[in-house]
Tab-separated table of C-alpha atoms in Angstrom:
chain	number	residue	atom	x	y	z
A	1	ILE	CA	119.791	96.320	97.360
A	2	GLU	CA	120.437	100.024	96.825
A	3	SER	CA	119.514	102.168	99.848
A	4	ARG	CA	120.085	105.691	98.497
A	5	PHE	CA	117.310	107.842	97.057
A	6	PRO	CA	116.525	108.163	94.148
A	7	GLU	CA	118.816	105.321	93.023
A	8	ASN	CA	116.737	102.895	95.088
A	9	MET	CA	113.573	103.486	92.991
A	10	THR	CA	114.284	100.411	90.878
A	11	LEU	CA	112.545	97.198	89.931
A	12	ILE	CA	114.869	95.211	92.218
A	13	ASN	CA	113.918	97.296	95.227
A	14	TYR	CA	110.237	97.047	94.337
A	15	LEU	CA	110.484	93.255	94.030
A	16	TYR	CA	112.223	93.164	97.403
A	17	PHE	CA	109.279	95.061	98.881
A	18	ILE	CA	106.696	92.777	97.225
A	19	LEU	CA	108.392	89.427	97.843
A	20	CYS	CA	110.812	89.783	100.749
A	21	ALA	CA	109.891	92.676	103.032
A	22	PRO	CA	107.228	91.846	105.665
A	23	SER	CA	105.732	95.311	105.297
A	24	LEU	CA	102.658	96.691	103.554
A	25	VAL	CA	104.108	100.196	103.140
A	26	TYR	CA	106.800	100.898	100.569
A	27	GLU	CA	109.776	102.834	101.887
A	28	THR	CA	112.576	104.411	99.902
A	29	ARG	CA	114.991	103.032	102.466
A	30	PHE	CA	114.320	99.797	104.347
A	31	ALA	CA	116.418	98.904	107.365
A	32	HIS	CA	118.710	95.960	106.624
A	33	THR	CA	120.888	93.558	108.551
A	34	ASN	CA	124.278	92.398	107.296
A	35	THR	CA	124.110	88.744	108.295
A	36	ILE	CA	121.576	85.909	108.427
A	37	ARG	CA	121.397	83.932	111.659
A	38	ILE	CA	120.347	80.504	110.411
A	39	GLY	CA	119.884	79.205	113.959
A	40	TYR	CA	117.500	82.060	114.749
A	41	VAL	CA	115.524	81.447	111.542
A	42	LEU	CA	115.109	77.752	112.353
A	43	LYS	CA	114.204	78.447	115.987
A	44	GLU	CA	111.468	80.924	115.149
A	45	PHE	CA	110.107	78.845	112.281
A	46	LEU	CA	109.929	75.740	114.485
A	47	ALA	CA	108.131	77.841	117.100
A	48	PHE	CA	105.690	78.902	114.379
A	49	LEU	CA	105.029	75.256	113.472
A	50	PHE	CA	104.542	74.446	117.158
A	51	CYS	CA	101.935	77.228	117.371
A	52	ILE	CA	100.048	75.697	114.436
A	53	PHE	CA	99.974	72.254	116.081
A	54	ALA	CA	98.980	73.835	119.409
A	55	ILE	CA	96.035	75.562	117.723
A	56	LEU	CA	94.957	72.292	116.100
A	57	ALA	CA	95.217	70.496	119.449
A	58	LEU	CA	93.123	73.165	121.186
A	59	MET	CA	90.488	72.974	118.465
A	60	ILE	CA	90.240	69.187	118.581
A	61	GLN	CA	90.317	68.931	122.366
A	62	PHE	CA	88.206	71.913	123.458
A	63	ILE	CA	86.415	73.589	120.519
A	64	LEU	CA	84.857	70.775	118.480
A	65	PRO	CA	83.332	68.886	121.460
A	66	VAL	CA	81.353	72.013	122.383
A	67	PHE	CA	79.631	72.189	118.997
A	68	PHE	CA	78.885	68.486	118.686
A	69	THR	CA	77.511	67.961	122.197
A	70	PRO	CA	73.727	67.324	122.019
A	71	LYS	CA	71.747	70.338	123.219
A	72	SER	CA	68.301	70.127	124.856
A	73	ARG	CA	67.902	73.759	125.963
A	74	LYS	CA	66.633	76.810	124.147
A	75	LEU	CA	68.921	78.394	121.568
A	76	ILE	CA	69.772	81.483	123.642
A	77	PHE	CA	70.833	79.340	126.610
A	78	CYS	CA	72.858	77.085	124.311
A	79	ILE	CA	74.698	80.108	122.918
A	80	LEU	CA	75.455	81.457	126.402
A	81	GLU	CA	76.664	78.044	127.537
A	82	ASP	CA	78.900	77.739	124.466
A	83	ILE	CA	80.358	81.214	125.062
A	84	PHE	CA	81.335	80.301	128.618
A	85	ARG	CA	82.838	76.979	127.520
A	86	LEU	CA	84.729	78.522	124.595
A	87	ALA	CA	85.983	81.692	126.307
A	88	VAL	CA	89.313	80.302	127.505
A	89	PRO	CA	90.209	77.963	124.584
A	90	SER	CA	89.236	80.534	121.917
A	91	LEU	CA	91.336	83.194	123.665
A	92	LEU	CA	94.264	80.763	123.856
A	93	ILE	CA	93.912	80.027	120.140
A	94	TRP	CA	93.879	83.753	119.340
A	95	LEU	CA	96.917	84.436	121.527
A	96	THR	CA	98.807	81.471	120.080
A	97	GLY	CA	97.984	82.541	116.531
A	98	ALA	CA	99.022	86.148	117.189
A	99	TYR	CA	102.313	85.033	118.743
A	100	GLY	CA	102.960	82.521	115.958
A	101	VAL	CA	102.353	84.988	113.123
A	102	PHE	CA	103.549	88.358	114.453
A	103	HIS	CA	106.509	87.135	116.479
A	104	CYS	CA	107.686	83.762	115.211
A	105	PHE	CA	106.889	83.753	111.493
A	106	LEU	CA	107.533	87.431	110.703
A	107	ASN	CA	110.801	87.490	112.659
A	108	SER	CA	111.963	84.301	110.952
A	109	PHE	CA	110.991	85.716	107.543
A	110	SER	CA	112.694	89.046	108.306
A	111	GLU	CA	115.916	87.378	109.405
A	112	LEU	CA	115.965	85.222	106.283
A	113	PHE	CA	115.753	88.268	103.989
A	114	CYS	CA	117.847	90.649	106.118
A	115	TYR	CA	114.914	92.915	106.946
A	116	GLY	CA	115.916	95.126	109.846
A	117	ASP	CA	112.661	96.659	111.110
A	118	ARG	CA	111.290	93.974	113.459
A	119	VAL	CA	108.546	95.952	115.227
A	120	PHE	CA	105.416	94.061	114.183
A	121	TYR	CA	103.482	94.676	117.388
A	122	LYS	CA	103.740	96.666	120.582
A	123	ASP	CA	102.559	95.964	124.112
A	124	TRP	CA	98.883	95.657	123.144
A	125	TRP	CA	98.224	93.553	126.265
A	126	ASN	CA	98.834	96.714	128.335
A	127	ALA	CA	96.570	98.878	126.161
A	128	GLY	CA	94.564	101.313	128.233
A	129	SER	CA	91.741	101.438	125.689
A	130	ILE	CA	90.336	99.510	122.735
A	131	GLY	CA	91.679	102.197	120.409
A	132	ASP	CA	95.196	101.652	121.772
A	133	PHE	CA	94.757	97.922	121.231
A	134	TRP	CA	93.950	98.361	117.532
A	135	ARG	CA	96.939	100.673	117.136
A	136	LYS	CA	99.368	98.240	118.750
A	137	TRP	CA	98.470	94.633	118.010
A	138	ASN	CA	98.989	94.598	114.187
A	139	LEU	CA	101.473	97.281	113.197
A	140	PRO	CA	101.908	96.318	109.493
A	141	VAL	CA	98.185	96.739	108.811
A	142	HIS	CA	97.919	99.745	111.141
A	143	GLU	CA	100.733	101.557	109.331
A	144	TRP	CA	99.131	100.820	105.947
A	145	CYS	CA	95.753	102.162	107.109
A	146	LEU	CA	97.441	105.184	108.665
A	147	ARG	CA	99.437	105.996	105.531
A	148	HIS	CA	96.988	105.176	102.749
A	149	ILE	CA	93.558	105.806	104.294
A	150	TYR	CA	93.801	108.095	107.310
A	151	LEU	CA	96.441	110.578	106.145
A	152	GLU	CA	95.394	110.588	102.484
A	153	SER	CA	91.744	111.124	103.435
A	154	ILE	CA	92.763	114.217	105.378
A	155	TYR	CA	95.176	115.444	102.701
A	156	TYR	CA	93.136	114.853	99.531
A	157	PHE	CA	89.553	115.203	100.792
A	158	ASN	CA	90.140	117.668	103.640
A	159	VAL	CA	88.072	115.671	106.121
A	160	SER	CA	88.344	115.880	109.889
A	161	LYS	CA	90.480	113.524	111.927
A	162	ASN	CA	87.391	111.922	113.476
A	163	PHE	CA	85.870	111.281	110.044
A	164	ALA	CA	89.143	109.810	108.752
A	165	THR	CA	89.291	107.566	111.824
A	166	ALA	CA	85.732	106.384	111.135
A	167	VAL	CA	86.657	105.600	107.515
A	168	VAL	CA	89.634	103.527	108.661
A	169	PHE	CA	87.489	101.685	111.199
A	170	ILE	CA	84.741	100.874	108.689
A	171	PHE	CA	87.317	99.722	106.121
A	172	SER	CA	88.906	97.463	108.742
A	173	ALA	CA	85.494	96.068	109.711
A	174	ILE	CA	84.652	95.254	106.079
A	175	LEU	CA	88.064	93.655	105.524
A	176	HIS	CA	87.768	91.475	108.651
A	177	GLU	CA	84.253	90.449	107.613
A	178	LEU	CA	85.408	89.444	104.127
A	179	ILE	CA	88.278	87.350	105.503
A	180	VAL	CA	86.137	85.493	108.055
A	181	SER	CA	83.191	85.043	105.683
A	182	ALA	CA	85.452	83.667	102.969
A	183	GLY	CA	87.075	81.280	105.445
A	184	PHE	CA	83.783	79.905	106.752
A	185	ARG	CA	81.858	80.454	103.501
A	186	VAL	CA	79.118	81.905	105.659
A	187	TYR	CA	78.178	85.392	104.562
A	188	LYS	CA	76.743	86.891	107.726
A	189	PRO	CA	77.630	90.382	109.003
A	190	TYR	CA	78.535	89.203	112.508
A	191	PHE	CA	82.153	90.359	112.465
A	192	PHE	CA	81.245	93.680	110.841
A	193	LEU	CA	78.621	94.353	113.507
A	194	ALA	CA	81.023	93.284	116.255
A	195	MET	CA	83.569	95.801	114.974
A	196	LEU	CA	80.939	98.539	114.886
A	197	PHE	CA	79.896	97.625	118.430
A	198	GLN	CA	83.382	98.580	119.562
A	199	ALA	CA	82.659	102.224	118.662
A	200	PRO	CA	80.479	102.774	121.775
A	201	LEU	CA	83.099	100.891	123.786
A	202	MET	CA	85.678	103.412	122.592
A	203	ILE	CA	83.362	106.220	123.679
A	204	LEU	CA	83.062	104.512	127.058
A	205	ASN	CA	86.859	104.392	127.189
A	206	LYS	CA	86.933	108.191	127.021
A	207	TYR	CA	85.064	108.309	130.324
A	208	LEU	CA	87.554	105.803	131.712
A	209	LYS	CA	90.644	107.577	130.362
A	210	GLN	CA	91.705	108.526	133.863
A	211	SER	CA	91.793	104.821	134.712
A	212	GLN	CA	94.182	102.816	132.541
A	213	ARG	CA	93.330	99.703	134.508
A	214	MET	CA	89.591	99.948	133.764
A	215	GLY	CA	90.310	100.576	130.081
A	216	ASN	CA	92.612	97.565	129.973
A	217	MET	CA	89.978	95.408	131.681
A	218	LEU	CA	87.387	96.526	129.122
A	219	MET	CA	89.769	95.642	126.286
A	220	TRP	CA	90.402	92.153	127.687
A	221	MET	CA	86.688	91.562	128.297
A	222	SER	CA	85.952	92.419	124.662
A	223	LEU	CA	88.480	89.762	123.633
A	224	ILE	CA	87.334	87.137	126.127
A	225	VAL	CA	83.627	87.518	125.252
A	226	GLY	CA	83.892	88.594	121.618
A	227	GLN	CA	86.092	85.735	120.399
A	228	PRO	CA	83.815	82.860	121.522
A	229	LEU	CA	80.658	84.732	120.495
A	230	LEU	CA	81.897	85.163	116.922
A	231	LEU	CA	83.144	81.578	116.877
A	232	VAL	CA	79.733	80.294	117.979
A	233	LEU	CA	77.817	82.368	115.428
A	234	TYR	CA	80.005	81.574	112.413
A	235	PHE	CA	80.751	77.943	113.231
A	236	ARG	CA	77.136	77.057	114.003
A	237	ASN	CA	76.000	78.642	110.732
A	238	TRP	CA	78.734	76.780	108.874
A	239	ILE	CA	77.745	73.482	110.467
A	240	SER	CA	74.078	74.077	109.666
A	241	GLU	CA	74.681	75.022	106.019
A	242	ASN	CA	76.920	71.988	105.407
A	243	GLY	CA	74.613	69.526	107.170
A	244	ILE	CA	77.249	68.467	109.712
A	245	LYS	CA	75.855	66.575	112.692
A	246	SER	CA	78.927	64.902	114.205
A	247	ARG	CA	82.706	65.164	114.379
A	248	ASP	CA	82.964	62.342	111.823
A	249	ASP	CA	80.953	64.444	109.347
A	250	PHE	CA	83.223	67.399	110.117
A	251	TRP	CA	86.449	65.504	109.416
A	252	CYS	CA	84.995	63.950	106.272
A	253	LEU	CA	84.174	67.439	104.967
A	254	VAL	CA	87.640	68.745	105.899
A	255	GLN	CA	89.345	65.830	104.144
A	256	SER	CA	87.204	66.169	101.005
A	257	THR	CA	87.785	69.930	100.905
A	258	SER	CA	91.547	69.443	101.309
A	259	TYR	CA	91.553	66.839	98.524
A	260	VAL	CA	89.673	69.110	96.131
A	261	PHE	CA	91.940	72.030	97.030
A	262	GLN	CA	95.056	69.946	96.366
A	263	LYS	CA	93.711	68.944	92.980
A	264	GLY	CA	93.213	72.596	92.079
A	265	LEU	CA	89.486	72.291	91.576
A	266	LEU	CA	88.486	75.155	93.873
């Protein structure tokens, strides 16, 4: 792969960016490594597979029983009870998934294709505000939004930094909503509204900017409460729309969906 500009503006370099580089932003010069550590690739990929099985185990052991336990209370009390019961396992699933994708899989993929820039996340767990969290936890998407939405909005449309930030945030909210709605096939604006709800939390962070600890606590509380709340809302709607009343019905639907998907009928 040519690394000098403008000789590197070739189809080969573009195909490397599309197929091999774990980045969403094209660069005229990607950092490269000279060797491939096969042992490292296998270690990280096996860790990624372990994360997948750990997520499945957490779902089967702790998530599904909550939704298929008979409820005799009012809906609001059922939702609150489910949030408390799902807070820890849903957070563990999110942490395991983030570690599996951003650390294990992307590092394994990068090593396999000699991609040198391995910074896919920063210390988001120490973020002193929700804004810092969104800037640190998913660097590939953050850099794409920064380059192609934030900076270009300011450059081409001469908008303020606050307006460009709002555009990025709304775009991210819509994108998250589309991904979750497509996955559950439940088109409800829960995720979009949850993202918008973080705007007043960011304003609250400004009053807490002198206290990094309070901002970090607010960030973790949004994860601990927000994850199970969204899971309850989407999963209960999905169960209701598909007429699922037990775990046996759930697994039958999963197996039938997998079969149809494998046959290429979706």
